[in-house]
Amino acid sequence: MTSVLTRVARKAAEEELRSREDKVYAYEIEPSVSDVNSSTGDEALKLVGRERTMKFSYEYNMKLRRKLDFIIPPICAVVYFTQFLDKTSLNYASIMGFPITGQRYNLVSMAFYLGYFAWIFPTVYISQKLRLAKYLGANIIIWGIVLMAHAATTSFGTFFALRFLLGMCESCVTPILILIISMFYKKDEQGTRISWFYVMPSAGLTQIFGGFIAYGISFYDGHIIANYKIVYLLFGALALVVGLGVIAWLPDSPVHAHFLTREERIAALERVRDDQGGTENKHWKKDQIVEAFCDVRTWLIALTTMVSCIPNGALSNFSNIVIRNFGYTTRETLILSTPGGAVLSVTTLLCGWYSDKKASTAPSDNNERMIPIIMCLIPTIIGSAMLIGLNDYGNKGVLLFATYLISTFSASLSCIYAYNASNTSGHTKKNTVNAITLVTFSVANIVGAEIFQPKDAPAYIPAKTAIMVLTTAQLFISLLIRWVSLRLNVQKRVRLEAEKARRGWTEEDVQRERERHAFLDLTDKQNLFFVYTA
């Protein structure tokens, strides 16, 4: 009898829970679109209707996309190229007479990420209130000046303070670029476009360019000015030019894209309407901040960023030292470090292409963002194992090849950024999730700067072991994120079917409601029509 009553009670509780879920979801989509004005919805509502009133042909949209590709990804790439070149200038200076060594060098390296950590939330808040591209350009100009100031000192305290300021200025770059890409491009286009600008840094093309520039400077005897100071002056001057270019040419959003006609701006917004990602909203919304902090995916992405960026923080400032310790000269090291950048560049582009190819050909809940991450982690695990196991064999050619394999892991961060762009809706929530991701990015790089300890030189076996363990852990975290995303899509489909039955919607009604909700600045959880990529 007791068991019967228990089953009845359980069934009643389940029915009540389903009823509550229906009521909650009905509440989320119940308000008429006519009740929402531009102050609560996206900036896009100033230019397009809440329902689609203009349709554009496939040919027109492809022509528009080519026009966007000619402007936005190249500027984003130059910005990211400049940021990474300036951030890793210390790596080049370290073997060109830089006056700070040992543990103090580690602290100077760490200072960048301390500044990044301290300023990421304030800079995200400020950027949402201002015009994105103009704010970005101003920060680039400031950090160019800060970088050039590195050439005016030789003291530890001043270097530490300048690196801290550099981190503050550069903290706005990634969240702004991710937002701009997500505003202009569809989900099945974002991975490729993010890879186009990400391929420039993270030991990619930036490493090739920086390595050859530093190699050329190394032939100067330094009798007038130290070689490392030339590096800072050249890289800082480049940042000044790039900052002015960003202010002049990079658009803040489709609504303010001056290089597009009014019709093209409308078409740019209509292209992304069905993705439900929204565009821009100047108002910070407390409920979206709370949702971002309560979303389990936020912390899984933070965790995978953490385990990815600890090796990044280590290798971005110590990779040249590791290669030189194999027995190469300084000039040989500068040249031999560049193939690792080529390996990473190819890996990043392939992962971005594969991610979007799956997104455009597979069912919506089979879009891939995590599988490319796993693909670029496997060579790193193999390479780090080689560095550990073959360290005492003395074959420096094999060890050099292992460092090239290790470089592939950095491509995973591009896929993480693409995941955030495709899977987070609501402008305040996007900014909050991006900020949390980049806080963990900075913390991880702070930790990473400390895993290469002087006492472990020249082999640095503990650091190489840490890299292998962390990348192995990231592989399993990526699989967990993929499972969570697929599960959320199943729940969305069940709720949508229930809502269709309750309201008697046809497929045309569903499409109309999807269009009406696109630019209401709803979060991915609030919006029944949002579909996650996995």
Short mmCIF file of C-alpha atoms in Angstrom, two decimals:
data_model
loop_
_atom_site.label_atom_id
_atom_site.label_comp_id
_atom_site.label_asym_id
_atom_site.label_seq_id
_atom_site.Cartn_x
_atom_site.Cartn_y
_atom_site.Cartn_z
CA MET A 1 0.00 0.00 0.00
CA THR A 2 2.82 2.36 0.91
CA SER A 3 4.58 1.66 -2.38
CA VAL A 4 1.37 2.39 -4.32
CA LEU A 5 0.93 5.71 -2.52
CA THR A 6 4.56 6.53 -3.18
CA ARG A 7 4.14 5.88 -6.91
CA VAL A 8 0.96 8.00 -7.01
CA ALA A 9 2.70 10.83 -5.18
CA ARG A 10 5.68 10.64 -7.48
CA LYS A 11 3.44 10.73 -10.55
CA ALA A 12 1.53 13.72 -9.20
CA ALA A 13 4.79 15.53 -8.47
CA GLU A 14 6.05 14.87 -11.97
CA GLU A 15 2.82 16.18 -13.50
CA GLU A 16 3.01 19.29 -11.32
CA LEU A 17 6.63 19.84 -12.36
CA ARG A 18 5.74 19.54 -16.04
CA SER A 19 2.87 21.94 -15.49
CA ARG A 20 5.20 24.44 -13.85
CA GLU A 21 7.72 24.13 -16.67
CA ASP A 22 4.95 24.78 -19.22
CA LYS A 23 3.84 27.84 -17.24
CA VAL A 24 7.40 29.16 -16.97
CA TYR A 25 8.05 28.67 -20.64
CA ALA A 26 4.70 30.10 -21.58
CA TYR A 27 5.54 33.15 -19.48
CA GLU A 28 8.88 33.51 -21.25
CA ILE A 29 7.30 33.71 -24.68
CA GLU A 30 3.89 35.06 -23.76
CA PRO A 31 4.41 38.86 -23.98
CA SER A 32 3.36 40.31 -27.30
CA VAL A 33 6.19 41.71 -29.37
CA SER A 34 4.24 44.92 -29.54
CA ASP A 35 4.91 45.34 -25.80
CA VAL A 36 8.69 45.44 -26.36
CA ASN A 37 10.32 48.70 -27.39
CA SER A 38 13.79 49.63 -28.55
CA SER A 39 14.96 50.43 -25.02
CA THR A 40 14.59 46.79 -23.94
CA GLY A 41 15.24 45.12 -27.29
CA ASP A 42 18.31 45.21 -29.53
CA GLU A 43 19.69 48.24 -31.30
CA ALA A 44 18.65 46.37 -34.45
CA LEU A 45 15.00 47.31 -33.81
CA LYS A 46 15.90 50.87 -34.75
CA LEU A 47 16.52 49.68 -38.30
CA VAL A 48 14.42 46.54 -38.89
CA GLY A 49 10.94 45.46 -37.88
CA ARG A 50 10.17 42.98 -35.15
CA GLU A 51 8.95 40.69 -37.91
CA ARG A 52 10.74 40.15 -41.19
CA THR A 53 9.38 42.59 -43.78
CA MET A 54 12.17 42.37 -46.37
CA LYS A 55 13.60 39.25 -47.94
CA PHE A 56 16.85 39.04 -49.85
CA SER A 57 17.98 36.49 -52.41
CA TYR A 58 20.76 34.00 -51.78
CA GLU A 59 22.92 35.77 -54.36
CA TYR A 60 22.38 39.13 -52.64
CA ASN A 61 23.33 37.68 -49.26
CA MET A 62 26.46 36.03 -50.66
CA LYS A 63 27.52 39.31 -52.24
CA LEU A 64 26.92 41.08 -48.93
CA ARG A 65 28.91 38.45 -47.04
CA ARG A 66 31.85 38.92 -49.39
CA LYS A 67 31.68 42.66 -48.75
CA LEU A 68 31.70 42.03 -44.99
CA ASP A 69 34.58 39.58 -45.36
CA PHE A 70 36.61 42.23 -47.16
CA ILE A 71 36.36 44.64 -44.21
CA ILE A 72 35.64 42.97 -40.85
CA PRO A 73 37.84 39.83 -40.58
CA PRO A 74 40.96 41.57 -42.00
CA ILE A 75 40.69 44.43 -39.48
CA CYS A 76 40.00 41.97 -36.65
CA ALA A 77 43.03 39.96 -37.78
CA VAL A 78 45.31 43.01 -37.76
CA VAL A 79 44.07 43.95 -34.28
CA TYR A 80 44.63 40.45 -32.90
CA PHE A 81 47.99 40.25 -34.68
CA THR A 82 49.07 43.50 -33.02
CA GLN A 83 47.77 42.47 -29.61
CA PHE A 84 49.61 39.18 -29.55
CA LEU A 85 52.77 40.65 -31.02
CA ASP A 86 52.82 43.31 -28.30
CA LYS A 87 51.90 40.87 -25.53
CA THR A 88 54.70 38.47 -26.49
CA SER A 89 57.30 41.18 -27.14
CA LEU A 90 58.77 40.08 -23.83
CA ASN A 91 59.45 36.64 -25.33
CA TYR A 92 61.65 38.20 -28.03
CA ALA A 93 63.27 40.68 -25.62
CA SER A 94 64.17 37.82 -23.26
CA ILE A 95 66.96 36.58 -25.55
CA MET A 96 68.04 40.00 -26.87
CA GLY A 97 69.63 41.57 -23.81
CA PHE A 98 66.57 42.15 -21.65
CA PRO A 99 67.88 43.31 -18.23
CA ILE A 100 65.40 41.35 -16.06
CA THR A 101 66.08 37.63 -15.52
CA GLY A 102 65.21 34.73 -13.23
CA GLN A 103 62.19 34.97 -10.92
CA ARG A 104 61.84 38.70 -11.60
CA TYR A 105 61.40 37.89 -15.31
CA ASN A 106 58.54 35.56 -14.32
CA LEU A 107 56.92 38.38 -12.34
CA VAL A 108 57.22 40.85 -15.22
CA SER A 109 55.62 38.24 -17.47
CA MET A 110 52.83 37.74 -14.93
CA ALA A 111 52.14 41.49 -14.62
CA PHE A 112 50.40 41.58 -18.00
CA TYR A 113 47.79 39.07 -16.86
CA LEU A 114 47.34 40.77 -13.50
CA GLY A 115 46.36 43.94 -15.36
CA TYR A 116 44.17 41.90 -17.70
CA PHE A 117 42.45 40.25 -14.73
CA ALA A 118 41.91 43.52 -12.86
CA TRP A 119 40.36 45.39 -15.78
CA ILE A 120 38.34 42.80 -17.77
CA PHE A 121 34.96 43.37 -16.07
CA PRO A 122 35.27 47.19 -16.02
CA THR A 123 36.33 47.27 -19.67
CA VAL A 124 33.42 45.02 -20.73
CA TYR A 125 30.99 47.26 -18.85
CA ILE A 126 32.42 50.43 -20.42
CA SER A 127 32.45 48.93 -23.93
CA GLN A 128 28.74 48.06 -23.74
CA LYS A 129 27.94 51.71 -22.97
CA LEU A 130 30.12 53.13 -25.78
CA ARG A 131 30.68 52.54 -29.49
CA LEU A 132 32.60 49.26 -29.60
CA ALA A 133 35.09 49.94 -32.38
CA LYS A 134 35.91 53.48 -31.19
CA TYR A 135 36.59 52.23 -27.67
CA LEU A 136 38.76 49.44 -29.06
CA GLY A 137 40.77 51.82 -31.25
CA ALA A 138 41.43 54.19 -28.33
CA ASN A 139 42.76 51.30 -26.21
CA ILE A 140 45.10 50.19 -29.00
CA ILE A 141 46.57 53.68 -29.29
CA ILE A 142 47.13 53.83 -25.52
CA TRP A 143 48.84 50.45 -25.38
CA GLY A 144 51.09 51.44 -28.30
CA ILE A 145 52.33 54.35 -26.21
CA VAL A 146 52.76 52.10 -23.16
CA LEU A 147 54.73 49.55 -25.21
CA MET A 148 57.11 52.19 -26.57
CA ALA A 149 57.69 53.36 -22.99
CA HIS A 150 59.30 49.96 -22.29
CA ALA A 151 62.35 51.23 -24.18
CA ALA A 152 62.83 54.08 -21.70
CA THR A 153 63.61 52.01 -18.58
CA THR A 154 65.78 49.23 -17.22
CA SER A 155 64.23 48.83 -13.74
CA PHE A 156 62.13 45.90 -12.57
CA GLY A 157 59.42 48.08 -10.97
CA THR A 158 58.84 50.16 -14.08
CA PHE A 159 58.73 47.11 -16.36
CA PHE A 160 56.21 45.50 -14.00
CA ALA A 161 53.99 48.62 -14.00
CA LEU A 162 54.14 49.00 -17.80
CA ARG A 163 53.25 45.34 -18.35
CA PHE A 164 50.33 45.75 -15.93
CA LEU A 165 49.03 48.75 -17.93
CA LEU A 166 49.52 46.83 -21.17
CA GLY A 167 47.33 44.02 -19.85
CA MET A 168 44.61 46.51 -18.85
CA CYS A 169 44.52 48.06 -22.32
CA GLU A 170 44.53 44.75 -24.18
CA SER A 171 41.79 43.14 -22.06
CA CYS A 172 39.03 44.66 -24.24
CA VAL A 173 40.21 43.10 -27.51
CA THR A 174 38.83 39.57 -27.44
CA PRO A 175 35.31 40.30 -26.05
CA ILE A 176 34.83 43.14 -28.54
CA LEU A 177 36.00 41.11 -31.55
CA ILE A 178 33.80 38.13 -30.57
CA LEU A 179 30.79 40.46 -30.26
CA ILE A 180 31.43 42.06 -33.64
CA ILE A 181 31.76 38.69 -35.39
CA SER A 182 28.56 37.39 -33.73
CA MET A 183 26.64 40.51 -34.82
CA PHE A 184 27.60 40.29 -38.49
CA TYR A 185 27.82 36.53 -39.14
CA LYS A 186 25.57 33.50 -38.87
CA LYS A 187 26.42 30.61 -36.55
CA ASP A 188 27.69 28.46 -39.42
CA GLU A 189 30.05 31.28 -40.45
CA GLN A 190 31.43 32.35 -37.08
CA GLY A 191 33.97 29.59 -36.47
CA THR A 192 35.74 30.25 -39.76
CA ARG A 193 35.77 34.04 -39.29
CA ILE A 194 37.08 33.77 -35.74
CA SER A 195 39.81 31.41 -36.98
CA TRP A 196 40.73 34.01 -39.63
CA PHE A 197 41.65 36.56 -36.99
CA TYR A 198 42.82 34.09 -34.35
CA VAL A 199 45.30 32.57 -36.81
CA MET A 200 47.34 35.75 -36.58
CA PRO A 201 48.37 35.42 -32.90
CA SER A 202 48.91 32.64 -30.37
CA ALA A 203 52.24 31.64 -31.92
CA GLY A 204 50.65 31.59 -35.38
CA LEU A 205 51.51 34.12 -38.07
CA THR A 206 52.51 36.57 -35.37
CA GLN A 207 55.27 34.21 -34.30
CA ILE A 208 56.50 33.93 -37.88
CA PHE A 209 56.50 37.72 -38.35
CA GLY A 210 57.90 38.52 -34.90
CA GLY A 211 60.57 35.84 -35.19
CA PHE A 212 61.90 37.20 -38.47
CA ILE A 213 61.79 40.82 -37.24
CA ALA A 214 63.67 39.89 -34.07
CA TYR A 215 66.12 37.84 -36.17
CA GLY A 216 66.86 40.90 -38.30
CA ILE A 217 67.32 43.13 -35.25
CA SER A 218 69.73 40.58 -33.76
CA PHE A 219 72.34 41.51 -36.40
CA TYR A 220 72.56 45.04 -34.97
CA ASP A 221 75.42 45.32 -32.49
CA GLY A 222 73.44 47.49 -30.05
CA HIS A 223 76.13 50.14 -29.50
CA ILE A 224 73.61 53.03 -29.61
CA ILE A 225 70.40 51.40 -28.34
CA ALA A 226 69.87 47.93 -26.91
CA ASN A 227 68.33 45.40 -29.29
CA TYR A 228 65.35 44.67 -27.05
CA LYS A 229 64.46 48.39 -27.01
CA ILE A 230 64.21 48.39 -30.81
CA VAL A 231 61.66 45.60 -30.54
CA TYR A 232 59.48 47.67 -28.20
CA LEU A 233 59.73 50.83 -30.31
CA LEU A 234 58.83 49.08 -33.57
CA PHE A 235 55.94 47.06 -32.13
CA GLY A 236 54.56 50.10 -30.26
CA ALA A 237 54.63 52.28 -33.38
CA LEU A 238 52.72 49.58 -35.27
CA ALA A 239 50.03 49.59 -32.56
CA LEU A 240 49.54 53.36 -32.95
CA VAL A 241 48.89 52.97 -36.68
CA VAL A 242 46.51 50.04 -36.14
CA GLY A 243 44.53 51.93 -33.48
CA LEU A 244 43.92 54.85 -35.85
CA GLY A 245 42.83 52.40 -38.57
CA VAL A 246 40.33 50.69 -36.25
CA ILE A 247 38.72 54.01 -35.31
CA ALA A 248 38.42 54.93 -39.00
CA TRP A 249 37.21 51.68 -40.56
CA LEU A 250 35.95 49.00 -38.14
CA PRO A 251 32.12 49.12 -37.72
CA ASP A 252 30.55 49.02 -34.25
CA SER A 253 27.51 46.97 -35.35
CA PRO A 254 25.36 46.38 -38.46
CA VAL A 255 23.25 49.38 -37.46
CA HIS A 256 26.30 51.67 -37.61
CA ALA A 257 28.23 50.06 -40.50
CA HIS A 258 29.08 53.17 -42.52
CA PHE A 259 30.50 51.17 -45.44
CA LEU A 260 27.08 49.56 -46.05
CA THR A 261 24.04 51.17 -47.63
CA ARG A 262 20.83 51.30 -45.58
CA GLU A 263 19.47 48.32 -47.55
CA GLU A 264 22.66 46.36 -46.92
CA ARG A 265 22.52 47.12 -43.19
CA ILE A 266 18.96 45.76 -43.10
CA ALA A 267 20.07 42.69 -45.07
CA ALA A 268 22.98 42.16 -42.65
CA LEU A 269 20.52 42.07 -39.74
CA GLU A 270 18.03 39.82 -41.54
CA ARG A 271 20.84 37.37 -42.33
CA VAL A 272 21.36 36.67 -38.62
CA ARG A 273 17.74 36.90 -37.48
CA ASP A 274 17.03 33.15 -37.45
CA ASP A 275 20.12 32.41 -35.33
CA GLN A 276 18.42 34.18 -32.39
CA GLY A 277 21.76 35.57 -31.21
CA GLY A 278 20.71 39.23 -31.31
CA THR A 279 23.03 42.16 -31.89
CA GLU A 280 23.63 45.01 -29.44
CA ASN A 281 21.96 46.56 -26.41
CA LYS A 282 23.35 49.46 -24.35
CA HIS A 283 21.53 48.54 -21.12
CA TRP A 284 23.02 46.19 -18.53
CA LYS A 285 20.36 43.73 -17.32
CA LYS A 286 20.69 42.19 -13.86
CA ASP A 287 18.69 39.07 -14.74
CA GLN A 288 21.06 38.28 -17.58
CA ILE A 289 24.09 38.66 -15.31
CA VAL A 290 22.49 36.27 -12.80
CA GLU A 291 21.69 33.77 -15.55
CA ALA A 292 25.25 33.88 -16.83
CA PHE A 293 26.64 33.08 -13.37
CA CYS A 294 24.07 30.29 -12.84
CA ASP A 295 24.55 28.64 -16.23
CA VAL A 296 26.62 25.47 -15.85
CA ARG A 297 28.02 25.94 -19.36
CA THR A 298 29.62 29.22 -18.28
CA TRP A 299 31.76 27.43 -15.73
CA LEU A 300 32.54 24.48 -17.98
CA ILE A 301 33.83 26.93 -20.60
CA ALA A 302 35.76 28.74 -17.86
CA LEU A 303 37.28 25.42 -16.81
CA THR A 304 38.30 24.39 -20.32
CA THR A 305 39.75 27.89 -20.86
CA MET A 306 41.73 27.51 -17.65
CA VAL A 307 43.34 24.20 -18.58
CA SER A 308 44.01 25.45 -22.11
CA CYS A 309 45.61 28.76 -21.12
CA ILE A 310 47.96 27.57 -18.39
CA PRO A 311 50.16 25.99 -21.11
CA ASN A 312 49.59 29.11 -23.24
CA GLY A 313 50.88 31.37 -20.46
CA ALA A 314 53.92 29.17 -20.08
CA LEU A 315 54.88 28.74 -23.72
CA SER A 316 54.10 32.26 -24.95
CA ASN A 317 57.03 33.56 -22.87
CA PHE A 318 59.24 30.48 -22.52
CA SER A 319 59.03 28.61 -25.85
CA ASN A 320 62.15 30.30 -27.24
CA ILE A 321 64.06 29.52 -24.06
CA VAL A 322 62.99 25.85 -24.30
CA ILE A 323 64.19 25.60 -27.92
CA ARG A 324 67.48 27.37 -27.14
CA ASN A 325 68.12 24.88 -24.32
CA PHE A 326 68.10 22.04 -26.87
CA GLY A 327 71.52 23.41 -27.92
CA TYR A 328 70.71 26.02 -30.57
CA THR A 329 72.16 29.52 -30.78
CA THR A 330 69.99 32.61 -30.29
CA ARG A 331 69.72 33.28 -34.02
CA GLU A 332 68.94 29.62 -34.76
CA THR A 333 66.26 29.71 -32.06
CA LEU A 334 64.56 32.75 -33.58
CA ILE A 335 64.36 31.06 -36.99
CA LEU A 336 63.51 27.56 -35.75
CA SER A 337 60.58 28.86 -33.66
CA THR A 338 58.70 30.03 -36.78
CA PRO A 339 57.59 26.58 -38.13
CA GLY A 340 55.61 26.10 -34.91
CA GLY A 341 53.63 29.17 -35.90
CA ALA A 342 52.96 27.66 -39.33
CA VAL A 343 51.71 24.42 -37.75
CA LEU A 344 49.36 26.34 -35.48
CA SER A 345 48.13 28.53 -38.33
CA VAL A 346 47.12 25.51 -40.42
CA THR A 347 45.54 23.81 -37.39
CA THR A 348 43.50 26.90 -36.49
CA LEU A 349 42.15 27.36 -40.04
CA LEU A 350 41.30 23.67 -40.40
CA CYS A 351 39.47 23.59 -37.05
CA GLY A 352 37.45 26.71 -37.94
CA TRP A 353 36.57 25.32 -41.36
CA TYR A 354 35.56 21.92 -39.99
CA SER A 355 33.48 23.53 -37.25
CA ASP A 356 31.43 25.60 -39.68
CA LYS A 357 31.24 22.86 -42.29
CA LYS A 358 29.57 20.59 -39.73
CA ALA A 359 27.33 23.46 -38.67
CA SER A 360 26.06 24.00 -42.20
CA THR A 361 25.60 20.35 -43.21
CA ALA A 362 24.54 18.59 -40.01
CA PRO A 363 21.27 18.82 -38.10
CA SER A 364 21.14 21.88 -35.87
CA ASP A 365 21.92 20.02 -32.67
CA ASN A 366 24.92 18.25 -34.25
CA ASN A 367 26.86 21.43 -35.01
CA GLU A 368 30.44 20.92 -33.92
CA ARG A 369 32.51 23.22 -31.74
CA MET A 370 34.05 20.68 -29.33
CA ILE A 371 35.25 17.96 -31.74
CA PRO A 372 37.75 20.36 -33.41
CA ILE A 373 39.13 21.13 -29.94
CA ILE A 374 39.75 17.43 -29.35
CA MET A 375 41.43 17.15 -32.75
CA CYS A 376 43.98 19.85 -31.90
CA LEU A 377 44.67 18.54 -28.38
CA ILE A 378 45.83 15.07 -29.41
CA PRO A 379 49.07 16.23 -31.14
CA THR A 380 49.91 18.33 -28.06
CA ILE A 381 49.56 15.31 -25.77
CA ILE A 382 51.83 13.32 -28.08
CA GLY A 383 54.38 16.14 -28.37
CA SER A 384 54.61 16.77 -24.63
CA ALA A 385 55.05 13.02 -24.02
CA MET A 386 57.93 13.05 -26.53
CA LEU A 387 59.61 15.99 -24.77
CA ILE A 388 59.40 14.15 -21.45
CA GLY A 389 60.33 10.65 -22.64
CA LEU A 390 63.08 11.59 -25.12
CA ASN A 391 64.70 14.38 -23.10
CA ASP A 392 67.83 12.38 -22.26
CA TYR A 393 68.40 10.98 -25.77
CA GLY A 394 70.10 14.16 -27.02
CA ASN A 395 68.38 14.24 -30.43
CA LYS A 396 67.55 17.93 -30.60
CA GLY A 397 65.87 17.56 -34.01
CA VAL A 398 63.27 15.18 -32.56
CA LEU A 399 62.73 17.44 -29.55
CA LEU A 400 62.28 20.44 -31.87
CA PHE A 401 59.65 18.48 -33.84
CA ALA A 402 57.86 17.75 -30.55
CA THR A 403 57.61 21.49 -29.82
CA TYR A 404 55.90 21.94 -33.19
CA LEU A 405 53.34 19.28 -32.24
CA ILE A 406 52.69 20.98 -28.91
CA SER A 407 51.80 24.26 -30.63
CA THR A 408 48.52 22.82 -31.99
CA PHE A 409 46.74 23.10 -28.61
CA SER A 410 46.47 26.90 -28.93
CA ALA A 411 43.92 26.46 -31.74
CA SER A 412 41.45 25.20 -29.13
CA LEU A 413 40.97 28.73 -27.79
CA SER A 414 39.65 29.82 -31.18
CA CYS A 415 36.97 27.11 -30.95
CA ILE A 416 36.13 28.18 -27.39
CA TYR A 417 35.57 31.73 -28.61
CA ALA A 418 33.39 30.40 -31.45
CA TYR A 419 31.39 28.36 -28.93
CA ASN A 420 30.69 31.48 -26.86
CA ALA A 421 29.71 33.46 -29.94
CA SER A 422 27.28 30.77 -31.13
CA ASN A 423 25.83 29.63 -27.82
CA THR A 424 25.12 32.74 -25.79
CA SER A 425 22.27 35.15 -26.40
CA GLY A 426 21.30 38.36 -24.63
CA HIS A 427 23.84 41.16 -24.94
CA THR A 428 24.52 41.51 -21.21
CA LYS A 429 24.83 37.74 -20.82
CA LYS A 430 27.22 37.59 -23.78
CA ASN A 431 29.42 40.24 -22.23
CA THR A 432 29.31 38.55 -18.83
CA VAL A 433 30.15 35.10 -20.20
CA ASN A 434 32.97 36.53 -22.30
CA ALA A 435 34.31 38.41 -19.27
CA ILE A 436 34.23 35.28 -17.08
CA THR A 437 35.98 33.33 -19.85
CA LEU A 438 38.69 35.96 -20.09
CA VAL A 439 39.10 36.25 -16.33
CA THR A 440 39.97 32.55 -16.30
CA PHE A 441 42.18 33.20 -19.35
CA SER A 442 44.16 35.77 -17.36
CA VAL A 443 44.32 33.66 -14.18
CA ALA A 444 45.50 30.66 -16.19
CA ASN A 445 48.20 32.69 -17.89
CA ILE A 446 49.34 34.01 -14.49
CA VAL A 447 49.67 30.43 -13.28
CA GLY A 448 51.28 29.40 -16.57
CA ALA A 449 54.01 32.00 -16.21
CA GLU A 450 55.05 30.23 -13.00
CA ILE A 451 55.23 26.61 -14.14
CA PHE A 452 58.60 27.11 -15.87
CA GLN A 453 60.78 27.51 -12.79
CA PRO A 454 64.49 28.44 -13.02
CA LYS A 455 65.36 25.49 -10.73
CA ASP A 456 63.96 23.09 -13.36
CA ALA A 457 66.20 24.42 -16.16
CA PRO A 458 67.29 23.40 -18.70
CA ALA A 459 64.91 20.46 -19.24
CA TYR A 460 61.85 21.88 -17.41
CA ILE A 461 60.35 18.38 -17.04
CA PRO A 462 57.72 19.39 -14.43
CA ALA A 463 56.38 22.10 -16.75
CA LYS A 464 56.21 19.74 -19.72
CA THR A 465 54.42 17.15 -17.55
CA ALA A 466 51.90 19.77 -16.46
CA ILE A 467 51.17 20.62 -20.10
CA MET A 468 50.48 16.97 -20.94
CA VAL A 469 48.18 16.48 -17.93
CA LEU A 470 46.22 19.68 -18.54
CA THR A 471 45.61 19.04 -22.24
CA THR A 472 44.44 15.50 -21.43
CA ALA A 473 41.99 16.93 -18.89
CA GLN A 474 40.73 19.46 -21.46
CA LEU A 475 39.89 16.65 -23.84
CA PHE A 476 37.42 15.13 -21.37
CA ILE A 477 35.97 18.53 -20.38
CA SER A 478 35.25 19.22 -24.06
CA LEU A 479 33.30 15.98 -24.35
CA LEU A 480 31.26 16.96 -21.27
CA ILE A 481 30.42 20.40 -22.73
CA ARG A 482 29.29 18.73 -25.95
CA TRP A 483 26.99 16.37 -24.03
CA VAL A 484 25.45 19.23 -22.02
CA SER A 485 24.74 21.25 -25.20
CA LEU A 486 23.09 18.32 -26.95
CA ARG A 487 20.97 17.60 -23.86
CA LEU A 488 19.79 21.22 -23.72
CA ASN A 489 18.70 21.02 -27.35
CA VAL A 490 16.64 17.91 -26.63
CA GLN A 491 14.91 19.76 -23.80
CA LYS A 492 14.26 22.73 -26.07
CA ARG A 493 12.66 20.52 -28.72
CA VAL A 494 10.37 18.88 -26.16
CA ARG A 495 9.25 22.26 -24.83
CA LEU A 496 8.72 23.68 -28.31
CA GLU A 497 6.56 20.71 -29.28
CA ALA A 498 4.54 21.18 -26.10
CA GLU A 499 4.08 24.87 -26.86
CA LYS A 500 3.04 24.12 -30.45
CA ALA A 501 0.41 21.68 -29.22
CA ARG A 502 -0.84 24.06 -26.53
CA ARG A 503 -1.18 27.00 -28.89
CA GLY A 504 -2.09 25.07 -32.03
CA TRP A 505 0.84 26.54 -33.98
CA THR A 506 1.65 25.46 -37.52
CA GLU A 507 5.21 25.45 -38.84
CA GLU A 508 4.53 28.89 -40.35
CA ASP A 509 3.45 30.14 -36.93
CA VAL A 510 6.65 28.78 -35.37
CA GLN A 511 8.78 30.56 -37.97
CA ARG A 512 6.91 33.81 -37.42
CA GLU A 513 7.41 33.58 -33.64
CA ARG A 514 11.07 32.76 -34.18
CA GLU A 515 11.48 35.92 -36.25
CA ARG A 516 9.62 38.05 -33.67
CA HIS A 517 11.93 36.92 -30.85
CA ALA A 518 15.24 37.39 -32.69
CA PHE A 519 15.99 40.98 -31.65
CA LEU A 520 14.28 41.19 -28.24
CA ASP A 521 17.58 40.82 -26.37
CA LEU A 522 16.46 37.54 -24.79
CA THR A 523 18.99 35.11 -23.37
CA ASP A 524 19.49 31.66 -24.85
CA LYS A 525 17.50 30.18 -21.93
CA GLN A 526 14.66 32.72 -22.17
CA ASN A 527 14.29 32.23 -25.91
CA LEU A 528 12.49 28.99 -26.76
CA PHE A 529 13.73 29.16 -30.36
CA PHE A 530 17.44 29.33 -29.58
CA VAL A 531 19.45 26.25 -30.67
CA TYR A 532 22.85 25.45 -29.16
CA THR A 533 25.87 24.30 -31.11
CA ALA A 534 27.79 21.40 -29.62
#
